[in-house]
Each structure stands twice: as structure tokens, then as C-alpha cells.
mmCIF file of C-alpha atoms in Angstrom:
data_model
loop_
_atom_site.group_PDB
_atom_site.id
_atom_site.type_symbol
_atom_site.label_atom_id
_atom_site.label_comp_id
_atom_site.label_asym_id
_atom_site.label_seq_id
_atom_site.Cartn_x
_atom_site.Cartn_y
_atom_site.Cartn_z
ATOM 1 C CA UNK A 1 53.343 -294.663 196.136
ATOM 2 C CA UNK A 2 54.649 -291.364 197.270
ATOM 3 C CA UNK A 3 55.012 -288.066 195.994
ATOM 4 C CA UNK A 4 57.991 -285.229 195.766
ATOM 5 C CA UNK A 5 57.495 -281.592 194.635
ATOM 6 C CA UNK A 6 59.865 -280.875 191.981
ATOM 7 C CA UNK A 7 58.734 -277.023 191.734
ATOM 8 C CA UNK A 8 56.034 -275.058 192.980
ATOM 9 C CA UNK A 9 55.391 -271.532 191.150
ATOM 10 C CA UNK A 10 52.126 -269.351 192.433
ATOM 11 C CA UNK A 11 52.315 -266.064 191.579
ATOM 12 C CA UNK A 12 50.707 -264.128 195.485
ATOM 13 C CA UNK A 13 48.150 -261.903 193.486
ATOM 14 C CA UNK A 14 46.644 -264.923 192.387
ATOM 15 C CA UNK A 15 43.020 -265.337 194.223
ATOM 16 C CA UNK A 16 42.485 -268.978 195.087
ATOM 17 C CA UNK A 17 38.773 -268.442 195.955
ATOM 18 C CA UNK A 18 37.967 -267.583 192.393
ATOM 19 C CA UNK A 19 39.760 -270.841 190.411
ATOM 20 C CA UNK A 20 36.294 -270.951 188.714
ATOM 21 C CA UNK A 21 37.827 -268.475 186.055
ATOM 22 C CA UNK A 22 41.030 -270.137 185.889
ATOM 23 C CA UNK A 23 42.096 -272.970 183.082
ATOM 24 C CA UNK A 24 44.220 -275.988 184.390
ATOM 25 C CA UNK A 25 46.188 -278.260 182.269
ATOM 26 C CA UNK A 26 47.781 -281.672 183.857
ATOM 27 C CA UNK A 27 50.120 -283.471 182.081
ATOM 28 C CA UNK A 28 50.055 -287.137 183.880
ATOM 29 C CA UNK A 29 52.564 -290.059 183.298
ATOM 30 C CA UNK A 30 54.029 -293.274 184.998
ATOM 31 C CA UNK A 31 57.015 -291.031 186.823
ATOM 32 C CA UNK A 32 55.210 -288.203 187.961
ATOM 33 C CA UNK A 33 52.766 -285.504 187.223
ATOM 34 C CA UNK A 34 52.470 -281.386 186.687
ATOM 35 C CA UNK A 35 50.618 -278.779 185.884
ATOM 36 C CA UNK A 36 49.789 -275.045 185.430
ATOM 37 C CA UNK A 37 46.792 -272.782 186.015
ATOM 38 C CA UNK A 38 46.486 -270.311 183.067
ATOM 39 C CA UNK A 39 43.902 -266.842 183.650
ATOM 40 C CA UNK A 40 42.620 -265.940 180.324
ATOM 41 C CA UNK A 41 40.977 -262.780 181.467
ATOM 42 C CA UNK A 42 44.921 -261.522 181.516
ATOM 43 C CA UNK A 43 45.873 -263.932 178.752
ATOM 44 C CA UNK A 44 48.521 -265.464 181.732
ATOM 45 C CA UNK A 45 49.933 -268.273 183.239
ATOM 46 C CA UNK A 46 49.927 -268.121 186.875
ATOM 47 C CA UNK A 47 51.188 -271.082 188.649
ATOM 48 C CA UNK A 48 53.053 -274.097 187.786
ATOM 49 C CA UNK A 49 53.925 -277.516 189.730
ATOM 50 C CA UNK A 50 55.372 -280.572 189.178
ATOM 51 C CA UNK A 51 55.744 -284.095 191.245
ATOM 52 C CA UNK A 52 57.437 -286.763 190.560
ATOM 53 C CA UNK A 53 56.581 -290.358 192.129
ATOM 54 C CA UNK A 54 59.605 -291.515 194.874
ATOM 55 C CA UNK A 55 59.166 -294.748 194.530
ATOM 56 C CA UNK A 56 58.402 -297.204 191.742
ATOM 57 C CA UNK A 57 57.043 -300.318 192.468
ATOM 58 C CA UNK A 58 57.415 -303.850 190.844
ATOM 59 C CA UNK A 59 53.875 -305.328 189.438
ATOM 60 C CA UNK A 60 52.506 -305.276 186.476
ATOM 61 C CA UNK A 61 51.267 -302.471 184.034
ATOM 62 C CA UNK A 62 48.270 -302.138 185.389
ATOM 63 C CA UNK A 63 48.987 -302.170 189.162
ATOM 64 C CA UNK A 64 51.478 -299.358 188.707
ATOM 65 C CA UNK A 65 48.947 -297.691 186.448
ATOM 66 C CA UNK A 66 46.309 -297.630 189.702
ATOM 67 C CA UNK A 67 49.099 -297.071 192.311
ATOM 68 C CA UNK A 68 49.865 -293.949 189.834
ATOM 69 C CA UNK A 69 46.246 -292.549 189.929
ATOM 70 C CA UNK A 70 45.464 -293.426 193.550
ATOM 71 C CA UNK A 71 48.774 -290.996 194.131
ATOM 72 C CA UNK A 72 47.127 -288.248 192.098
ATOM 73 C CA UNK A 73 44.142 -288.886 193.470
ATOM 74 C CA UNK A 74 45.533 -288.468 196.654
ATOM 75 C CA UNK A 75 47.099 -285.229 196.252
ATOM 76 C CA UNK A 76 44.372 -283.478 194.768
ATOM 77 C CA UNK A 77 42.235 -284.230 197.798
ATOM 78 C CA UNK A 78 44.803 -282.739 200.258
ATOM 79 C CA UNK A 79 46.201 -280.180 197.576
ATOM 80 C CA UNK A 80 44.789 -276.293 198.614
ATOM 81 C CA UNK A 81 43.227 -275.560 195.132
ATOM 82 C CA UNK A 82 44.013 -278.381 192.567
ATOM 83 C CA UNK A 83 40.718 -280.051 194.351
ATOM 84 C CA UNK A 84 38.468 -276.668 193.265
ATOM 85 C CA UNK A 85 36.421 -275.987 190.210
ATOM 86 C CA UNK A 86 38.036 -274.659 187.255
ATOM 87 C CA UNK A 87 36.646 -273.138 183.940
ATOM 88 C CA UNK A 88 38.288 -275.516 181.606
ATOM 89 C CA UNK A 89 40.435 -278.858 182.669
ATOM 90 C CA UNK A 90 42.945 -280.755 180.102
ATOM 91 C CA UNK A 91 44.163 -283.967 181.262
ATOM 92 C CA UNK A 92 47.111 -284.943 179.061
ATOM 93 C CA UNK A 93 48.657 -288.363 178.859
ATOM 94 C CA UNK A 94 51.997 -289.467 178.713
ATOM 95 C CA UNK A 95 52.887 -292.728 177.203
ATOM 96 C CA UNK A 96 54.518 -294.210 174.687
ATOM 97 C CA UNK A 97 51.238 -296.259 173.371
ATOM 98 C CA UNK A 98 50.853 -293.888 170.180
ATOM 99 C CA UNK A 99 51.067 -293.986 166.394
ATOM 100 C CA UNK A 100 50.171 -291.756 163.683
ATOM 101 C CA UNK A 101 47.864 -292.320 160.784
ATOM 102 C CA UNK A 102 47.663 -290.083 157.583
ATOM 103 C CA UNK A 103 43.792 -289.327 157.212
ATOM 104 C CA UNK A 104 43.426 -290.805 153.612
ATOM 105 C CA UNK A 105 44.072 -294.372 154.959
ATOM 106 C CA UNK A 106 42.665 -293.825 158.830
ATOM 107 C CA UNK A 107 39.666 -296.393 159.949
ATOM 108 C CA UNK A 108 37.984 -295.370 162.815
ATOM 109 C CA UNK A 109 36.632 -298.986 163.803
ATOM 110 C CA UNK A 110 40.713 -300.148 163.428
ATOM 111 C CA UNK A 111 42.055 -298.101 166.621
ATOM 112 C CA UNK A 112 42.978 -301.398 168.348
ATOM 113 C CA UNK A 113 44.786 -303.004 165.521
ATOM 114 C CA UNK A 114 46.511 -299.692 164.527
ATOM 115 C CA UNK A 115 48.378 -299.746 168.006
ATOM 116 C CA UNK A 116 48.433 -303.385 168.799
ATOM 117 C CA UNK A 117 50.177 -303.612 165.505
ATOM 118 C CA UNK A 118 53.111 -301.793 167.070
ATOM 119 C CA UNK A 119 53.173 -301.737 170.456
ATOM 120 C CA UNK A 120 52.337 -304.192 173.278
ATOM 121 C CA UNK A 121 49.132 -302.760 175.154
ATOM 122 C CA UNK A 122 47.615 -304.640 177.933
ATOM 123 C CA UNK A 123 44.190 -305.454 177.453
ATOM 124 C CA UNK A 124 42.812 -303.301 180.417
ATOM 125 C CA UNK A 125 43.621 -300.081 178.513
ATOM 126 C CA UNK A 126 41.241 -297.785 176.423
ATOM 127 C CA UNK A 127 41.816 -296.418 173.046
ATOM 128 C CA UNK A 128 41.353 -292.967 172.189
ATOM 129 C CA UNK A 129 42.478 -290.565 169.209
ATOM 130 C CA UNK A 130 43.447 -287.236 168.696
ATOM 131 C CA UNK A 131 42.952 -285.580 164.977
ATOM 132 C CA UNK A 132 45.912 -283.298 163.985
ATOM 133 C CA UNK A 133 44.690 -281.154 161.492
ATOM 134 C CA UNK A 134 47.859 -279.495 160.566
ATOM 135 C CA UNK A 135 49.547 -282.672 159.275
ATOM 136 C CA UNK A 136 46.374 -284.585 157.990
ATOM 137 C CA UNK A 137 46.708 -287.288 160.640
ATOM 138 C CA UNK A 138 45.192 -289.041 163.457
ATOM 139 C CA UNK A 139 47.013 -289.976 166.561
ATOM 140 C CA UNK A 140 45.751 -293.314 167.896
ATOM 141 C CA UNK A 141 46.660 -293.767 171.444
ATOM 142 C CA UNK A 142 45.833 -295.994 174.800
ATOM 143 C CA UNK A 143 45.657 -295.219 178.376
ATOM 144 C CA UNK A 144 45.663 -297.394 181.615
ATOM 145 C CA UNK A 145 41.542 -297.861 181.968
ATOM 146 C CA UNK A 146 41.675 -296.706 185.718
ATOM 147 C CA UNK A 147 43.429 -293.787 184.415
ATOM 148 C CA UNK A 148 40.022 -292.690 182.094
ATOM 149 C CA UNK A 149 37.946 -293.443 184.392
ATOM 150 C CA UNK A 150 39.357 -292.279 187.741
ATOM 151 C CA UNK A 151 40.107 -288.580 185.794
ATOM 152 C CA UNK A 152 36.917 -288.266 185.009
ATOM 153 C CA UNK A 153 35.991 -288.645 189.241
ATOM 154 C CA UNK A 154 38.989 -286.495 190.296
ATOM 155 C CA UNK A 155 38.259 -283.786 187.573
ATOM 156 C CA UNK A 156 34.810 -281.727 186.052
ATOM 157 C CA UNK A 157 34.614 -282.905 182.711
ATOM 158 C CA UNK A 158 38.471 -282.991 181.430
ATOM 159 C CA UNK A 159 39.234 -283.103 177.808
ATOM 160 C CA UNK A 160 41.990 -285.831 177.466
ATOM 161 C CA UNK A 161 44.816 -285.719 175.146
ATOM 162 C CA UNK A 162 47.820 -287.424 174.567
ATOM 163 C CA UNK A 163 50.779 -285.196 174.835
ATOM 164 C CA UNK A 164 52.838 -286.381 171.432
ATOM 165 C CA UNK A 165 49.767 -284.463 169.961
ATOM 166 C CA UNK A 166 50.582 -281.144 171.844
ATOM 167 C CA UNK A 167 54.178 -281.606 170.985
ATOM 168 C CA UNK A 168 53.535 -281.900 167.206
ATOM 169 C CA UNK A 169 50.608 -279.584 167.267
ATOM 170 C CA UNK A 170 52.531 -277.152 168.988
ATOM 171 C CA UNK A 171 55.424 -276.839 166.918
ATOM 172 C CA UNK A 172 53.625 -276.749 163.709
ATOM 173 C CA UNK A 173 51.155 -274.062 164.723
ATOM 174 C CA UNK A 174 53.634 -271.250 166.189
ATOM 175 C CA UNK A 175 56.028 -271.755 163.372
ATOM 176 C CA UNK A 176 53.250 -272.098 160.759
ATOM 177 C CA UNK A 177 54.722 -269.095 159.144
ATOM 178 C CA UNK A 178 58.311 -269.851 159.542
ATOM 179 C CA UNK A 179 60.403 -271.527 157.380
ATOM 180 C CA UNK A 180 60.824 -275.141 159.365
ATOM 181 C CA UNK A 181 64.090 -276.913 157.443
ATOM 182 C CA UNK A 182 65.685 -279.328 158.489
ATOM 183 C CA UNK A 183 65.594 -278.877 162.004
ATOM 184 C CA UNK A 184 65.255 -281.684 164.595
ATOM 185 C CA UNK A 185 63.394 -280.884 168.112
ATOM 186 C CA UNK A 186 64.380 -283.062 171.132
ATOM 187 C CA UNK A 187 61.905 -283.042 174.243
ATOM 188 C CA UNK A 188 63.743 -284.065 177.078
ATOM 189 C CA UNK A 189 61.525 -285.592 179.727
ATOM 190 C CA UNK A 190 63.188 -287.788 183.192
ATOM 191 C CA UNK A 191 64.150 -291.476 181.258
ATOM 192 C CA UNK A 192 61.707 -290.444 177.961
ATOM 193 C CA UNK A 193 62.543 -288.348 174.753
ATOM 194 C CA UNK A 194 60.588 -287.132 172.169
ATOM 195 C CA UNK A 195 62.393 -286.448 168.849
ATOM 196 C CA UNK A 196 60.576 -284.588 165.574
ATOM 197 C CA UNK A 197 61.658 -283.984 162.443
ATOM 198 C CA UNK A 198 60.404 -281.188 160.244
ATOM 199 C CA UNK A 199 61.745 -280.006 156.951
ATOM 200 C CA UNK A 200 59.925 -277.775 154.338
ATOM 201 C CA UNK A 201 56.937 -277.457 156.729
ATOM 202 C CA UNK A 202 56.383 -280.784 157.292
ATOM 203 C CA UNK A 203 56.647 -283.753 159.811
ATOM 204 C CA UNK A 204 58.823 -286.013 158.370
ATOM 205 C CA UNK A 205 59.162 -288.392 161.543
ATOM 206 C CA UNK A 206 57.858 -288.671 165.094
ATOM 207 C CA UNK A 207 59.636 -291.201 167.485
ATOM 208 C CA UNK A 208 60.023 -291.795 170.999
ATOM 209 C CA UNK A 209 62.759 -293.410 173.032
ATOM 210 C CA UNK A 210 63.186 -294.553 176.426
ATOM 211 C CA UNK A 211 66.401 -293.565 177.906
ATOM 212 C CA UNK A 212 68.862 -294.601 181.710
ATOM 213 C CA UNK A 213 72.218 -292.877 180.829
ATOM 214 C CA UNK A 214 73.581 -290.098 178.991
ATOM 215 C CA UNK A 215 74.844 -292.611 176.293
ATOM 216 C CA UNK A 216 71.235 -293.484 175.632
ATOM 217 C CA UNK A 217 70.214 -290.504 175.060
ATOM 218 C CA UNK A 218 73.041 -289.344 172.823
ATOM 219 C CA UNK A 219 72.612 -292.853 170.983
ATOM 220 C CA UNK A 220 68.892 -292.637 170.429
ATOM 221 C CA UNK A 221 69.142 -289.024 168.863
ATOM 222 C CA UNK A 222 72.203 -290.168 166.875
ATOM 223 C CA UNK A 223 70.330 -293.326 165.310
ATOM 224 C CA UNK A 224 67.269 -291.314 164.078
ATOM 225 C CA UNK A 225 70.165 -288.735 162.236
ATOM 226 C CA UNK A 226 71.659 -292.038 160.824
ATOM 227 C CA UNK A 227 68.333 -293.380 159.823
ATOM 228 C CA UNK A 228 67.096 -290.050 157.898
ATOM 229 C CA UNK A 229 70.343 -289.624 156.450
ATOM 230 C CA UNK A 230 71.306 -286.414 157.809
ATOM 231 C CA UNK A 231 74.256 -284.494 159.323
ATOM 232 C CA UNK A 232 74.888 -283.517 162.547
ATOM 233 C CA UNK A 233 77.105 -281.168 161.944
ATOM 234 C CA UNK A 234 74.635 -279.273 159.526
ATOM 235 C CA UNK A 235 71.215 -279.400 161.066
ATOM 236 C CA UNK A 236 70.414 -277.757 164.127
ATOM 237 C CA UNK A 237 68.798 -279.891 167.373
ATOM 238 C CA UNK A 238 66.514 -277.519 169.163
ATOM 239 C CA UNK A 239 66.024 -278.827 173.137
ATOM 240 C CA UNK A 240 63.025 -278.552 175.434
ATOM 241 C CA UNK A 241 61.675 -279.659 178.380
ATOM 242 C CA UNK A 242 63.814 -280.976 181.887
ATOM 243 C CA UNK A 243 67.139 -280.592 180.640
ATOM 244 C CA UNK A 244 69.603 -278.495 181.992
ATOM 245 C CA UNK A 245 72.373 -276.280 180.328
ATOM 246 C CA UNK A 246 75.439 -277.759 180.475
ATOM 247 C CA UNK A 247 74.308 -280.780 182.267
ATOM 248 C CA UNK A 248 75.821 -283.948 181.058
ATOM 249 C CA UNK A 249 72.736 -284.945 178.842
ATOM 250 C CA UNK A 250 73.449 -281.173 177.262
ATOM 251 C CA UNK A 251 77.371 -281.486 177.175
ATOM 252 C CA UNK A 252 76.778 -284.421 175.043
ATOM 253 C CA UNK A 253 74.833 -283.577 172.541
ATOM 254 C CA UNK A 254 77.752 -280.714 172.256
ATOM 255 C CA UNK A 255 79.828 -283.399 171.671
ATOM 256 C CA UNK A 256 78.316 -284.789 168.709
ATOM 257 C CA UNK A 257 76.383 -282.079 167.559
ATOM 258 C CA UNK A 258 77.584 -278.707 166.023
ATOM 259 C CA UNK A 259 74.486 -276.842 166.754
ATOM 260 C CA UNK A 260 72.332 -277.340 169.884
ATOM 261 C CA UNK A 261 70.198 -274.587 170.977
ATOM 262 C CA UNK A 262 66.870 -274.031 173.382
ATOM 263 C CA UNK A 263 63.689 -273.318 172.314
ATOM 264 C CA UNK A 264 62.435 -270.064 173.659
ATOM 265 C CA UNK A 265 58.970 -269.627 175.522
ATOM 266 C CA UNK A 266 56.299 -268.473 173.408
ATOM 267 C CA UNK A 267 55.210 -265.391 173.572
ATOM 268 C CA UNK A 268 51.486 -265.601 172.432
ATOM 269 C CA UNK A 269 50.701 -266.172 176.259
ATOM 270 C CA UNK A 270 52.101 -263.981 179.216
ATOM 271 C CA UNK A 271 53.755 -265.456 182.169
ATOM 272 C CA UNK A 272 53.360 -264.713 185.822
ATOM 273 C CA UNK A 273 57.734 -263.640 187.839
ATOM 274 C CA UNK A 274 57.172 -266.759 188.719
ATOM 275 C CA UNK A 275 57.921 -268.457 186.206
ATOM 276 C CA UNK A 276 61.506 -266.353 186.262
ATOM 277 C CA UNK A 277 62.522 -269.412 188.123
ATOM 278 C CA UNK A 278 62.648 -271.933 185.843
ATOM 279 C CA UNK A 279 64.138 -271.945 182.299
ATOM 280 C CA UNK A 280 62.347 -271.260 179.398
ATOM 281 C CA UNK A 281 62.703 -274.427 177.824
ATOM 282 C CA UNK A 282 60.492 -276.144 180.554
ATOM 283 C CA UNK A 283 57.134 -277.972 180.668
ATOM 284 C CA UNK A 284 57.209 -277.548 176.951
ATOM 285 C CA UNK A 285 53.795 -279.491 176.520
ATOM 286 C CA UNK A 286 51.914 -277.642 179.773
ATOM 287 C CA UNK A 287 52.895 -274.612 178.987
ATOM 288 C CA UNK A 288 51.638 -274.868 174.914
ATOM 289 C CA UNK A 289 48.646 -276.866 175.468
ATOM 290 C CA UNK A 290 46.700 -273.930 174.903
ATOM 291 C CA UNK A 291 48.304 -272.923 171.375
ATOM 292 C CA UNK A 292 46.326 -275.885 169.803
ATOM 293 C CA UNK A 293 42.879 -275.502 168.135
ATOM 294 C CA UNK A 294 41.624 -279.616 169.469
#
């Protein structure tokens, strides 16, 4: 399996000798990978890449789950400084092998019936949580085995996390004194969404969707507005992630939605003229990963 840059951001002051004092976050998935180096002596994030795999080959779940680590694996060896030492590593997971469970009803020893009880997981994978304080739930999640183990050899100690508990996380905690009403946020990843609904300060739903076309994607978002009985031409769909303005995924949800905006970049972190490059609305999860107290 191969490997294409998609963007690479370093800011030049940036000493590459020295990543001992830097923080890296990796968000990893079946399509690709990225990830940013944040400097928390300056509070900054400093450089930013992504790549996505060129080829996708036939087999079954798990042998595209090895050729997918082998082709990390691979990168970091011949990569200038993603193969150094860093203060802090965060391997994040991308999948759609998650479900949430509210804390009053949550059994530890159940992990593996929570998820098999909604999604087909091969029997190679491991099953991990993540507790989300800020809506009294516990996000039980899988991962490829190979993928576990192999981060552990590639990386120092990385703190794994599934990245529908950034995304949820996220949003709640910068807008934990803001008034979130009915207000649906879309995360726009290549062939994946990510859609949450909040209203009166609260998660009301978390769902994800695998999309090919723009009729898909405009479909999938639609359905979860029919299924919470809402209207699109009264609630306003806030966008992140790989999405472009006004490409066709964008000029659709125009089309059947009154009010689509971007979500801005935080400001609680600074960001290196690199990162002048790329909209704002990018690498939502990387570049939030650090707003959430795990």
C-alpha cells in the first residue's frame, strides 16, 4: 500500500533536533493518516500533515487493517522527525466501530456485547473505551488488533482514543458556556461523515455515515433532520473538516439547507503562518485534541 501527501505545513523556526518538547497527535484510519506537532512552551501548533493511502486493496478487514499499519509504519521510519521522541503522543482512531453508553446503565465487563450488539466487528479486534465526562457517557469502541499493538512499537507510550470522542468532547467543552440550540455539526471526512446534534446543551444524537457521491451525503444529513423532526430551513448546519467552499458536497447542502456555515478555528491554541494555507475548518479532530481533559 502506498502513500500520497495531501499537505505538508512546518513552520522553518521550528527546531527538529529538539521534538522532545514537542506534543504530536495522529489521527489514523483505513484511507489515510495525519497529524500535527503542537509546542506548548508557546501554546502553538507548528506543523501539520496529512496522507492518504493510493491504493486500496481487496482482502478482508484485517489484511487491509495490517497493510494500513505496515504503510504507517513505513513512513515513520523514513519520515525526518515523525520517527523522533516526543513529550506527549495521541494516537487517535478512526472507525466507525463505536457506540455510546449513558454512565447509569454502563458495564464495564459488557464492552464486547455493547458493540457487537450493533455493529459487525471481526474477532481479531480489541475493545477499548473512552469516558466523556461532559455528557455522562462512555464511548465503547474497537480497533484492528495489529493496529494496538503495532502503535505501541512505532510510538513511546501513545494514549489512544477514538476520534468520535474528540469530536463530541470538543464541541461540548469550547461552547460549554454558549448557548448550543438546535444546531447540527457535520464533520466532513473523504467517504465518512460525522453528524451531532446538540440542543439546550446537550447531545441529543451522534451518528455516522459512510458516503460515494454528493447525493449521499446530502441524503444522509437529510434523513437524520427527518428522523429528529426538525427543519432545515430553521436550524443551522455548522461544517468542518475536508470540505471545500463551494465544492459540490458544499453547494448542496445550499441547496437544501437555508443556513450552512464553517466552524471557525479555536482560538484557545495559537497557530504557526503555516497553517494560513489551509482553511480553518480543517483537521477539526487534530487540531482540538488538546481542548479535552481525557
Amino acid at each position: 500500500m502506498m502513500t500520497n501527501p495531501v499537505h505538508q505545513l512546518i513552520d522553518k523556526g521550528v527546531d527538529l533536533t529538539q521534538t522532545q518538547s514537542l506534543e504530536l497527535s495522529i489521527l489514523f484510519a483505513q484511507d489515510g493518516f495525519s497529524f500535527v506537532l503542537f509546542d506548548p512552551s508557546r501554546n502553538k501548533y507548528v506543523a501539520l500533515e496529512s496522507h492518504e493511502f493510493t491504493e486500496v486493496p481487496s482482502g478482508t478487514a484485517e489484511e487491509k487493517a495490517q497493510l494500513a499499519i505496515n504503510a504507517l509504519a513505513a513512513l515513520v521510519t523514513r519520515h525526518p522527525y515523525l520517527n523522533k521522541p516526543f513529550s506527549k503522543t495521541l494516537f487517535i482512531v478512526e472507525s466507525r466501530e463505536c457506540t455510546l453508553i449513558p454512565d447509569p446503565v454502563f458495564d464495564e465487563s459488557a464492552l464486547k456485547q455493547y458493540l457487537l450488539f450493533v455493529n459487525d466487528v471481526p474477532e481479531s479486534y480489541s475493545f477499548r473505551k473512552d469516558h466523556i465526562q461532559s455528557i455522562a457517557a462512555t464511548n465503547v469502541w474497537a480497533l484492528p488488533g495489529i493496529w494496538e499493538s503495532k502503535a505501541a512499537l512505532i510510538f513511546h507510550n501513545p494514549k489512544v482514543v477514538h476520534a468520535s470522542t474528540l469530536f463530541i468532547e470538543s464541541l461540548l467543552t469550547k461552547n460549554k458556556n454558549i448557548e448550543l440550540r438546535d444546531r447540527i455539526f457535520i464533520h466532513v471526512r473523504p467517504q465518512y461523515l460525522e453528524i451531532g446534534y446538540f440542543t439546550e446543551n446537550r447531545l441529543q444524537l451522534y451518528n455516522t455515515f459512510v458516503y460515494r457521491t454528493k447525493e449521499d451525503f446530502i441524503y444522509f444529513i437529510l434523513f437524520v433532520f427527518e428522523q429528529l423532526g426538525i427543519n432545515p430551513e430553521l436550524i443551522e448546519a455548522v461544517m468542518m473538516g475536508e470540505i471545500e467552499k463551494n465544492s459540490p458536497l458544499h453547494e448542496i447542502a445550499l441547496k437544501y439547507i437555508r443556513n450552512v456555515s464553517f466552524v471557525p478555528r479555536f482560538e484557545d491554541f495559537d497557530y504557526s503562518y503555516v497553517f494560513e494555507d489551509i482553511p480553518q475548518h480543517y483537521y477539526f479532530t487534530l487540531l482540538n485534541s488538546r481542548i479535552c481533559a481525557l
